């Protein structure tokens, strides 16, 4: 049995809203904790909530949040994908988890899906007492390669973000484009991501919108730079048909910490988000990787 509690905490005086999933097992007073980070612009009712609820059934206290500027959480400008702020949200969320009475503060791990993998890896590089890290279908952005392939486009995106941010500073108005679309300029333009955000996961709390000013900083978010900063045990779950598998290979090769990897056959990236068979396999891999033997024996999966 799993219960879900709506929780709130504050980051720089801005309210962050999340869902905390708590397992019920009479044999345990405390459980290992998990923060689940997700793709850009996503909210807690989408992929992070799917994994958080599923992993709670395996005996983890799990937390999925709306980052600042998104969903039910506060903060302006809205739909602002600023990676430094998301990293800070995660660090505060981890502190929140560790202070929960149900959580063993020595067994708090981070799980990230898609770009959430980059965010949790970046946050973990600034937190010493994380138990383990898991990245599912990570989007391991390689800035050097992006520049080498199209430096003009890279620079143009940064410039457009800077102009949009200056416009916001002057007028208070947020210039936006769709987060996902195949028919106009958008932050995400693959068929499966558009289907996911505009159809399969078009929940009420989600807004298909991306603040153009995000590009000023987001464009320069180099996930590859965190490979050598990864010091905690690390599990990578990926697919040859997920986003940029060669970037995943490059990242994994450069991680010096204890590491392991699992491959799953998928059609594309978003199979990892809501395909029940794929999600179940991932959750089983994650649970096995994070569970202590004594704990595993006491958990009854429903």
C-alpha atoms as a printed R data frame, in Angstrom:
    type eleno elety resid chain resno      x      y       z
1   ATOM     1    CA   UNK     A     1  0.000  0.000   0.000
2   ATOM     2    CA   UNK     A     2  1.231  3.499  -0.875
3   ATOM     3    CA   UNK     A     3 -0.117  6.844   0.296
4   ATOM     4    CA   UNK     A     4  0.437 10.132  -1.512
5   ATOM     5    CA   UNK     A     5  0.809 13.387   0.394
6   ATOM     6    CA   UNK     A     6  0.880 16.849  -1.122
7   ATOM     7    CA   UNK     A     7  3.883 18.654   0.351
8   ATOM     8    CA   UNK     A     8  5.308 22.148   0.181
9   ATOM     9    CA   UNK     A     9  8.688 23.657   0.913
10  ATOM    10    CA   UNK     A    10 10.364 26.926  -0.005
11  ATOM    11    CA   UNK     A    11 13.382 27.771  -2.125
12  ATOM    12    CA   UNK     A    12 14.482 31.388  -1.807
13  ATOM    13    CA   UNK     A    13 11.034 32.282  -0.418
14  ATOM    14    CA   UNK     A    14  9.286 30.675  -3.411
15  ATOM    15    CA   UNK     A    15  6.859 27.812  -2.778
16  ATOM    16    CA   UNK     A    16  7.625 24.439  -4.320
17  ATOM    17    CA   UNK     A    17  4.805 21.881  -4.444
18  ATOM    18    CA   UNK     A    18  5.377 18.138  -4.640
19  ATOM    19    CA   UNK     A    19  3.872 14.705  -4.181
20  ATOM    20    CA   UNK     A    20  5.421 12.500  -1.535
21  ATOM    21    CA   UNK     A    21  4.712  8.781  -1.907
22  ATOM    22    CA   UNK     A    22  5.024  6.762   1.296
23  ATOM    23    CA   UNK     A    23  4.921  2.952   1.492
24  ATOM    24    CA   UNK     A    24  3.258  1.219   4.409
25  ATOM    25    CA   UNK     A    25  5.097 -1.732   5.888
26  ATOM    26    CA   UNK     A    26  4.653 -2.802   9.500
27  ATOM    27    CA   UNK     A    27  8.183 -4.211   9.584
28  ATOM    28    CA   UNK     A    28  9.856 -0.852   8.978
29  ATOM    29    CA   UNK     A    29 10.009  2.489  10.751
30  ATOM    30    CA   UNK     A    30 12.198  4.166   8.157
31  ATOM    31    CA   UNK     A    31 12.588  3.711   4.407
32  ATOM    32    CA   UNK     A    32 15.220  4.663   1.864
33  ATOM    33    CA   UNK     A    33 14.365  7.931   0.130
34  ATOM    34    CA   UNK     A    34 14.306  8.839  -3.545
35  ATOM    35    CA   UNK     A    35 14.024 12.119  -5.370
36  ATOM    36    CA   UNK     A    36 12.823 11.714  -8.971
37  ATOM    37    CA   UNK     A    37 13.834 14.367 -11.509
38  ATOM    38    CA   UNK     A    38 12.225 14.676 -14.926
39  ATOM    39    CA   UNK     A    39 12.408 16.135 -18.432
40  ATOM    40    CA   UNK     A    40 12.395 19.823 -19.299
41  ATOM    41    CA   UNK     A    41  9.103 21.674 -18.689
42  ATOM    42    CA   UNK     A    42  7.558 18.551 -17.097
43  ATOM    43    CA   UNK     A    43  5.394 18.422 -13.985
44  ATOM    44    CA   UNK     A    44  4.883 15.931 -11.178
45  ATOM    45    CA   UNK     A    45  1.794 14.304 -12.713
46  ATOM    46    CA   UNK     A    46  3.829 13.132 -15.696
47  ATOM    47    CA   UNK     A    47  6.891 10.875 -15.805
48  ATOM    48    CA   UNK     A    48  8.312 11.772 -12.382
49  ATOM    49    CA   UNK     A    49  5.034 10.889 -10.693
50  ATOM    50    CA   UNK     A    50  4.819  7.613 -12.612
51  ATOM    51    CA   UNK     A    51  8.255  6.525 -11.382
52  ATOM    52    CA   UNK     A    52  7.800  7.927  -7.884
53  ATOM    53    CA   UNK     A    53  4.576  6.022  -7.301
54  ATOM    54    CA   UNK     A    54  5.899  2.805  -8.846
55  ATOM    55    CA   UNK     A    55  9.105  2.889  -6.796
56  ATOM    56    CA   UNK     A    56  7.202  3.596  -3.586
57  ATOM    57    CA   UNK     A    57  5.557  0.191  -4.029
58  ATOM    58    CA   UNK     A    58  9.035 -1.303  -3.715
59  ATOM    59    CA   UNK     A    59  9.613  0.317  -0.340
60  ATOM    60    CA   UNK     A    60 10.990  3.779  -1.031
61  ATOM    61    CA   UNK     A    61  9.707  7.130   0.162
62  ATOM    62    CA   UNK     A    62  9.712  9.027  -3.118
63  ATOM    63    CA   UNK     A    63  9.333 12.666  -4.043
64  ATOM    64    CA   UNK     A    64  8.264 14.247  -7.344
65  ATOM    65    CA   UNK     A    65  7.954 18.031  -7.565
66  ATOM    66    CA   UNK     A    66  6.903 20.873  -9.770
67  ATOM    67    CA   UNK     A    67 10.086 22.896 -10.072
68  ATOM    68    CA   UNK     A    68  9.879 26.623  -9.540
69  ATOM    69    CA   UNK     A    69  8.241 28.416 -12.492
70  ATOM    70    CA   UNK     A    70  6.249 25.295 -13.434
71  ATOM    71    CA   UNK     A    71  2.947 23.660 -12.511
72  ATOM    72    CA   UNK     A    72  1.630 24.407  -9.041
73  ATOM    73    CA   UNK     A    73  4.905 25.838  -7.775
74  ATOM    74    CA   UNK     A    74  5.531 29.552  -7.572
75  ATOM    75    CA   UNK     A    75  8.113 31.739  -9.207
76  ATOM    76    CA   UNK     A    76  8.406 34.131 -12.113
77  ATOM    77    CA   UNK     A    77  8.894 34.112 -15.027
78  ATOM    78    CA   UNK     A    78  6.704 31.122 -15.790
79  ATOM    79    CA   UNK     A    79  7.973 28.209 -17.895
80  ATOM    80    CA   UNK     A    80 11.570 29.290 -17.233
81  ATOM    81    CA   UNK     A    81 13.956 26.364 -17.779
82  ATOM    82    CA   UNK     A    82 16.953 27.729 -15.847
83  ATOM    83    CA   UNK     A    83 19.176 24.805 -14.967
84  ATOM    84    CA   UNK     A    84 20.931 26.427 -12.001
85  ATOM    85    CA   UNK     A    85 17.577 27.004 -10.326
86  ATOM    86    CA   UNK     A    86 16.447 23.442 -10.983
87  ATOM    87    CA   UNK     A    87 19.659 22.148  -9.424
88  ATOM    88    CA   UNK     A    88 19.036 24.253  -6.317
89  ATOM    89    CA   UNK     A    89 15.447 22.955  -6.135
90  ATOM    90    CA   UNK     A    90 16.800 19.398  -6.101
91  ATOM    91    CA   UNK     A    91 19.316 20.142  -3.356
92  ATOM    92    CA   UNK     A    92 16.586 21.640  -1.154
93  ATOM    93    CA   UNK     A    93 14.269 18.727  -1.992
94  ATOM    94    CA   UNK     A    94 16.950 16.271  -0.857
95  ATOM    95    CA   UNK     A    95 17.279 18.151   2.445
96  ATOM    96    CA   UNK     A    96 13.501 17.981   2.800
97  ATOM    97    CA   UNK     A    97 13.524 14.202   2.245
98  ATOM    98    CA   UNK     A    98 16.307 13.628   4.759
99  ATOM    99    CA   UNK     A    99 14.345 15.423   7.442
100 ATOM   100    CA   UNK     A   100 11.209 13.321   6.982
101 ATOM   101    CA   UNK     A   101 10.542 10.970   9.893
102 ATOM   102    CA   UNK     A   102  9.835  8.095   7.467
103 ATOM   103    CA   UNK     A   103 13.207  8.390   5.692
104 ATOM   104    CA   UNK     A   104 16.583  6.900   6.535
105 ATOM   105    CA   UNK     A   105 18.767  9.944   5.879
106 ATOM   106    CA   UNK     A   106 21.735  7.707   5.061
107 ATOM   107    CA   UNK     A   107 19.876  6.024   2.193
108 ATOM   108    CA   UNK     A   108 18.681  8.894   0.014
109 ATOM   109    CA   UNK     A   109 19.249  8.440  -3.722
110 ATOM   110    CA   UNK     A   110 18.459 10.397  -6.873
111 ATOM   111    CA   UNK     A   111 16.725  9.124  -9.997
112 ATOM   112    CA   UNK     A   112 16.558 11.210 -13.171
113 ATOM   113    CA   UNK     A   113 14.697 10.648 -16.437
114 ATOM   114    CA   UNK     A   114 15.725 12.343 -19.712
115 ATOM   115    CA   UNK     A   115 17.123 15.806 -18.918
116 ATOM   116    CA   UNK     A   116 16.283 15.081 -15.293
117 ATOM   117    CA   UNK     A   117 19.315 12.785 -15.370
118 ATOM   118    CA   UNK     A   118 21.506 15.782 -16.082
119 ATOM   119    CA   UNK     A   119 19.861 17.785 -13.337
120 ATOM   120    CA   UNK     A   120 20.233 15.094 -10.663
121 ATOM   121    CA   UNK     A   121 23.842 14.404 -11.680
122 ATOM   122    CA   UNK     A   122 24.648 18.104 -11.439
123 ATOM   123    CA   UNK     A   123 22.945 18.379  -8.040
124 ATOM   124    CA   UNK     A   124 24.697 15.253  -6.748
125 ATOM   125    CA   UNK     A   125 28.081 16.772  -7.620
126 ATOM   126    CA   UNK     A   126 27.345 19.318  -4.877
127 ATOM   127    CA   UNK     A   127 25.980 16.866  -2.282
128 ATOM   128    CA   UNK     A   128 28.393 14.560  -0.474
129 ATOM   129    CA   UNK     A   129 26.012 12.167   1.281
130 ATOM   130    CA   UNK     A   130 23.956 10.687  -1.557
131 ATOM   131    CA   UNK     A   131 23.564  6.913  -1.497
132 ATOM   132    CA   UNK     A   132 23.306  6.153  -5.229
133 ATOM   133    CA   UNK     A   133 22.378  7.694  -8.574
134 ATOM   134    CA   UNK     A   134 20.197  6.346 -11.382
135 ATOM   135    CA   UNK     A   135 19.746  7.835 -14.857
136 ATOM   136    CA   UNK     A   136 16.924  6.584 -17.091
137 ATOM   137    CA   UNK     A   137 17.084  7.478 -20.807
138 ATOM   138    CA   UNK     A   138 19.308 10.400 -19.910
139 ATOM   139    CA   UNK     A   139 19.790 13.340 -22.249
140 ATOM   140    CA   UNK     A   140 23.555 13.802 -21.842
141 ATOM   141    CA   UNK     A   141 23.959 17.132 -23.649
142 ATOM   142    CA   UNK     A   142 27.440 17.568 -25.136
143 ATOM   143    CA   UNK     A   143 28.078 21.275 -25.635
144 ATOM   144    CA   UNK     A   144 31.380 20.835 -27.472
145 ATOM   145    CA   UNK     A   145 29.747 18.595 -30.067
146 ATOM   146    CA   UNK     A   146 26.766 20.900 -30.420
147 ATOM   147    CA   UNK     A   147 29.074 23.844 -31.069
148 ATOM   148    CA   UNK     A   148 31.206 21.940 -33.550
149 ATOM   149    CA   UNK     A   149 28.186 20.852 -35.592
150 ATOM   150    CA   UNK     A   150 26.449 24.223 -35.759
151 ATOM   151    CA   UNK     A   151 28.126 27.065 -33.916
152 ATOM   152    CA   UNK     A   152 25.871 29.678 -35.527
153 ATOM   153    CA   UNK     A   153 22.688 27.977 -34.296
154 ATOM   154    CA   UNK     A   154 24.205 27.517 -30.833
155 ATOM   155    CA   UNK     A   155 25.119 31.202 -30.600
156 ATOM   156    CA   UNK     A   156 21.770 32.309 -32.050
157 ATOM   157    CA   UNK     A   157 19.858 30.419 -29.397
158 ATOM   158    CA   UNK     A   158 21.854 32.083 -26.626
159 ATOM   159    CA   UNK     A   159 21.352 35.493 -28.233
160 ATOM   160    CA   UNK     A   160 17.606 34.969 -28.592
161 ATOM   161    CA   UNK     A   161 17.432 33.970 -24.937
162 ATOM   162    CA   UNK     A   162 19.381 37.039 -23.854
163 ATOM   163    CA   UNK     A   163 17.125 39.329 -25.891
164 ATOM   164    CA   UNK     A   164 14.016 37.690 -24.428
165 ATOM   165    CA   UNK     A   165 15.352 38.065 -20.896
166 ATOM   166    CA   UNK     A   166 16.134 41.748 -21.460
167 ATOM   167    CA   UNK     A   167 12.657 42.236 -22.879
168 ATOM   168    CA   UNK     A   168 11.212 40.618 -19.759
169 ATOM   169    CA   UNK     A   169 13.328 42.841 -17.514
170 ATOM   170    CA   UNK     A   170 12.037 45.939 -19.322
171 ATOM   171    CA   UNK     A   171  8.386 45.017 -19.798
172 ATOM   172    CA   UNK     A   172  7.564 42.115 -17.494
173 ATOM   173    CA   UNK     A   173  6.313 40.181 -20.531
174 ATOM   174    CA   UNK     A   174  7.463 36.618 -21.192
175 ATOM   175    CA   UNK     A   175  8.166 35.623 -24.785
176 ATOM   176    CA   UNK     A   176  7.255 31.958 -25.263
177 ATOM   177    CA   UNK     A   177  7.229 29.191 -27.850
178 ATOM   178    CA   UNK     A   178  5.579 25.770 -27.494
179 ATOM   179    CA   UNK     A   179  7.505 23.276 -25.424
180 ATOM   180    CA   UNK     A   180  6.600 20.577 -27.968
181 ATOM   181    CA   UNK     A   181  5.403 21.012 -31.551
182 ATOM   182    CA   UNK     A   182  6.037 19.695 -35.042
183 ATOM   183    CA   UNK     A   183  4.364 22.597 -36.854
184 ATOM   184    CA   UNK     A   184  6.259 25.595 -35.442
185 ATOM   185    CA   UNK     A   185  9.413 26.537 -33.597
186 ATOM   186    CA   UNK     A   186  9.490 24.659 -30.307
187 ATOM   187    CA   UNK     A   187 11.841 23.496 -27.581
188 ATOM   188    CA   UNK     A   188 11.136 19.835 -28.445
189 ATOM   189    CA   UNK     A   189 10.463 18.736 -32.009
190 ATOM   190    CA   UNK     A   190 10.457 14.960 -32.199
191 ATOM   191    CA   UNK     A   191  7.293 13.021 -32.984
192 ATOM   192    CA   UNK     A   192  7.242 10.998 -29.777
193 ATOM   193    CA   UNK     A   193  7.841 13.983 -27.459
194 ATOM   194    CA   UNK     A   194  5.072 15.944 -29.189
195 ATOM   195    CA   UNK     A   195  2.673 13.008 -28.847
196 ATOM   196    CA   UNK     A   196  3.611 12.615 -25.205
197 ATOM   197    CA   UNK     A   197  3.222 16.241 -24.110
198 ATOM   198    CA   UNK     A   198  0.276 17.186 -26.295
199 ATOM   199    CA   UNK     A   199 -1.711 13.934 -26.043
200 ATOM   200    CA   UNK     A   200 -0.632 11.157 -23.681
201 ATOM   201    CA   UNK     A   201  0.529 13.398 -20.836
202 ATOM   202    CA   UNK     A   202 -1.488 16.562 -21.488
203 ATOM   203    CA   UNK     A   203 -2.551 16.787 -17.834
204 ATOM   204    CA   UNK     A   204 -4.282 19.841 -16.448
205 ATOM   205    CA   UNK     A   205 -1.233 20.919 -14.450
206 ATOM   206    CA   UNK     A   206  1.013 20.962 -17.550
207 ATOM   207    CA   UNK     A   207  1.437 23.926 -19.881
208 ATOM   208    CA   UNK     A   208  2.917 23.286 -23.328
209 ATOM   209    CA   UNK     A   209  5.056 26.395 -23.203
210 ATOM   210    CA   UNK     A   210  8.741 27.307 -23.004
211 ATOM   211    CA   UNK     A   211 10.076 30.734 -22.073
212 ATOM   212    CA   UNK     A   212 12.487 31.804 -24.814
213 ATOM   213    CA   UNK     A   213 14.668 33.479 -22.200
214 ATOM   214    CA   UNK     A   214 15.490 29.970 -20.950
215 ATOM   215    CA   UNK     A   215 17.904 29.647 -23.868
216 ATOM   216    CA   UNK     A   216 20.293 32.226 -22.424
217 ATOM   217    CA   UNK     A   217 21.453 29.709 -19.826
218 ATOM   218    CA   UNK     A   218 19.881 26.379 -20.771
219 ATOM   219    CA   UNK     A   219 21.714 26.220 -24.109
220 ATOM   220    CA   UNK     A   220 25.004 26.099 -22.203
221 ATOM   221    CA   UNK     A   221 23.981 23.319 -19.826
222 ATOM   222    CA   UNK     A   222 26.735 20.754 -20.453
223 ATOM   223    CA   UNK     A   223 25.722 17.443 -18.905
224 ATOM   224    CA   UNK     A   224 28.927 15.780 -20.129
225 ATOM   225    CA   UNK     A   225 30.953 17.945 -17.764
226 ATOM   226    CA   UNK     A   226 29.432 16.109 -14.793
227 ATOM   227    CA   UNK     A   227 30.742 12.666 -15.763
228 ATOM   228    CA   UNK     A   228 34.058 13.163 -13.999
229 ATOM   229    CA   UNK     A   229 32.265 14.849 -11.091
230 ATOM   230    CA   UNK     A   230 30.123 11.760 -10.501
231 ATOM   231    CA   UNK     A   231 31.485 10.253  -7.294
232 ATOM   232    CA   UNK     A   232 28.478  8.211  -6.137
233 ATOM   233    CA   UNK     A   233 27.653  4.694  -7.397
234 ATOM   234    CA   UNK     A   234 25.832  5.121 -10.690
235 ATOM   235    CA   UNK     A   235 23.317  3.079 -12.692
236 ATOM   236    CA   UNK     A   236 22.594  4.027 -16.295
237 ATOM   237    CA   UNK     A   237 19.511  2.635 -18.070
238 ATOM   238    CA   UNK     A   238 19.361  3.455 -21.751
239 ATOM   239    CA   UNK     A   239 18.281  2.316 -25.210
240 ATOM   240    CA   UNK     A   240 19.887  2.517 -28.634
241 ATOM   241    CA   UNK     A   241 16.702  4.309 -29.752
242 ATOM   242    CA   UNK     A   242 16.628  6.806 -26.873
243 ATOM   243    CA   UNK     A   243 18.008 10.324 -27.228
244 ATOM   244    CA   UNK     A   244 21.641 10.513 -28.395
245 ATOM   245    CA   UNK     A   245 22.905  7.066 -27.363
246 ATOM   246    CA   UNK     A   246 26.460  8.029 -28.355
247 ATOM   247    CA   UNK     A   247 26.315 10.808 -25.763
248 ATOM   248    CA   UNK     A   248 25.211  8.244 -23.182
249 ATOM   249    CA   UNK     A   249 28.174  6.037 -24.130
250 ATOM   250    CA   UNK     A   250 30.554  8.990 -23.835
251 ATOM   251    CA   UNK     A   251 29.202  9.989 -20.442
252 ATOM   252    CA   UNK     A   252 29.324  6.445 -19.077
253 ATOM   253    CA   UNK     A   253 32.907  5.969 -20.270
254 ATOM   254    CA   UNK     A   254 34.034  9.111 -18.422
255 ATOM   255    CA   UNK     A   255 32.397  8.222 -15.091
256 ATOM   256    CA   UNK     A   256 35.130  7.012 -12.741
257 ATOM   257    CA   UNK     A   257 32.879  6.026  -9.844
258 ATOM   258    CA   UNK     A   258 31.513  2.504  -9.427
259 ATOM   259    CA   UNK     A   259 29.017  2.101 -12.250
260 ATOM   260    CA   UNK     A   260 26.744 -0.346 -14.025
261 ATOM   261    CA   UNK     A   261 24.493 -0.158 -17.047
262 ATOM   262    CA   UNK     A   262 21.365 -1.813 -18.410
263 ATOM   263    CA   UNK     A   263 20.011 -1.636 -21.941
264 ATOM   264    CA   UNK     A   264 16.314 -1.898 -22.805
265 ATOM   265    CA   UNK     A   265 14.825 -2.204 -26.278
266 ATOM   266    CA   UNK     A   266 12.455  0.676 -27.010
267 ATOM   267    CA   UNK     A   267 10.944  2.339 -30.049
268 ATOM   268    CA   UNK     A   268 12.066  5.792 -28.924
269 ATOM   269    CA   UNK     A   269 12.655  8.100 -25.955
270 ATOM   270    CA   UNK     A   270  9.203  8.522 -24.452
271 ATOM   271    CA   UNK     A   271  8.590  4.769 -24.137
272 ATOM   272    CA   UNK     A   272 10.536  5.246 -20.920
273 ATOM   273    CA   UNK     A   273  7.946  7.777 -19.728
274 ATOM   274    CA   UNK     A   274  4.670  5.867 -19.831
275 ATOM   275    CA   UNK     A   275  4.947  2.476 -21.535
276 ATOM   276    CA   UNK     A   276  3.966  0.245 -18.621
277 ATOM   277    CA   UNK     A   277  6.176 -2.652 -19.698
278 ATOM   278    CA   UNK     A   278  9.240 -0.426 -20.089
279 ATOM   279    CA   UNK     A   279  8.548  1.498 -16.887
280 ATOM   280    CA   UNK     A   280  8.079 -1.753 -14.936
281 ATOM   281    CA   UNK     A   281 11.415 -3.077 -16.192
282 ATOM   282    CA   UNK     A   282 13.162  0.148 -15.262
283 ATOM   283    CA   UNK     A   283 11.591  0.192 -11.825
284 ATOM   284    CA   UNK     A   284 12.687 -3.385 -11.202
285 ATOM   285    CA   UNK     A   285 16.267 -2.550 -12.228
286 ATOM   286    CA   UNK     A   286 16.252  0.561 -10.048
287 ATOM   287    CA   UNK     A   287 14.756 -1.213  -7.049
288 ATOM   288    CA   UNK     A   288 17.261 -4.040  -7.248
289 ATOM   289    CA   UNK     A   289 20.136 -1.572  -7.562
290 ATOM   290    CA   UNK     A   290 19.065  0.553  -4.606
291 ATOM   291    CA   UNK     A   291 17.673 -2.002  -2.167
292 ATOM   292    CA   UNK     A   292 19.647 -3.415   0.704
293 ATOM   293    CA   UNK     A   293 19.268 -7.229   0.915
294 ATOM   294    CA   UNK     A   294 17.616 -7.099   4.334
295 ATOM   295    CA   UNK     A   295 15.175 -4.483   3.143
296 ATOM   296    CA   UNK     A   296 14.263 -6.387  -0.013
297 ATOM   297    CA   UNK     A   297 13.073 -9.364   2.016
298 ATOM   298    CA   UNK     A   298 10.643 -7.204   3.997
299 ATOM   299    CA   UNK     A   299  8.953 -5.545   1.007
300 ATOM   300    CA   UNK     A   300  5.753 -6.928  -0.440
301 ATOM   301    CA   UNK     A   301  5.115 -5.483  -3.882
302 ATOM   302    CA   UNK     A   302  1.410 -4.990  -4.627
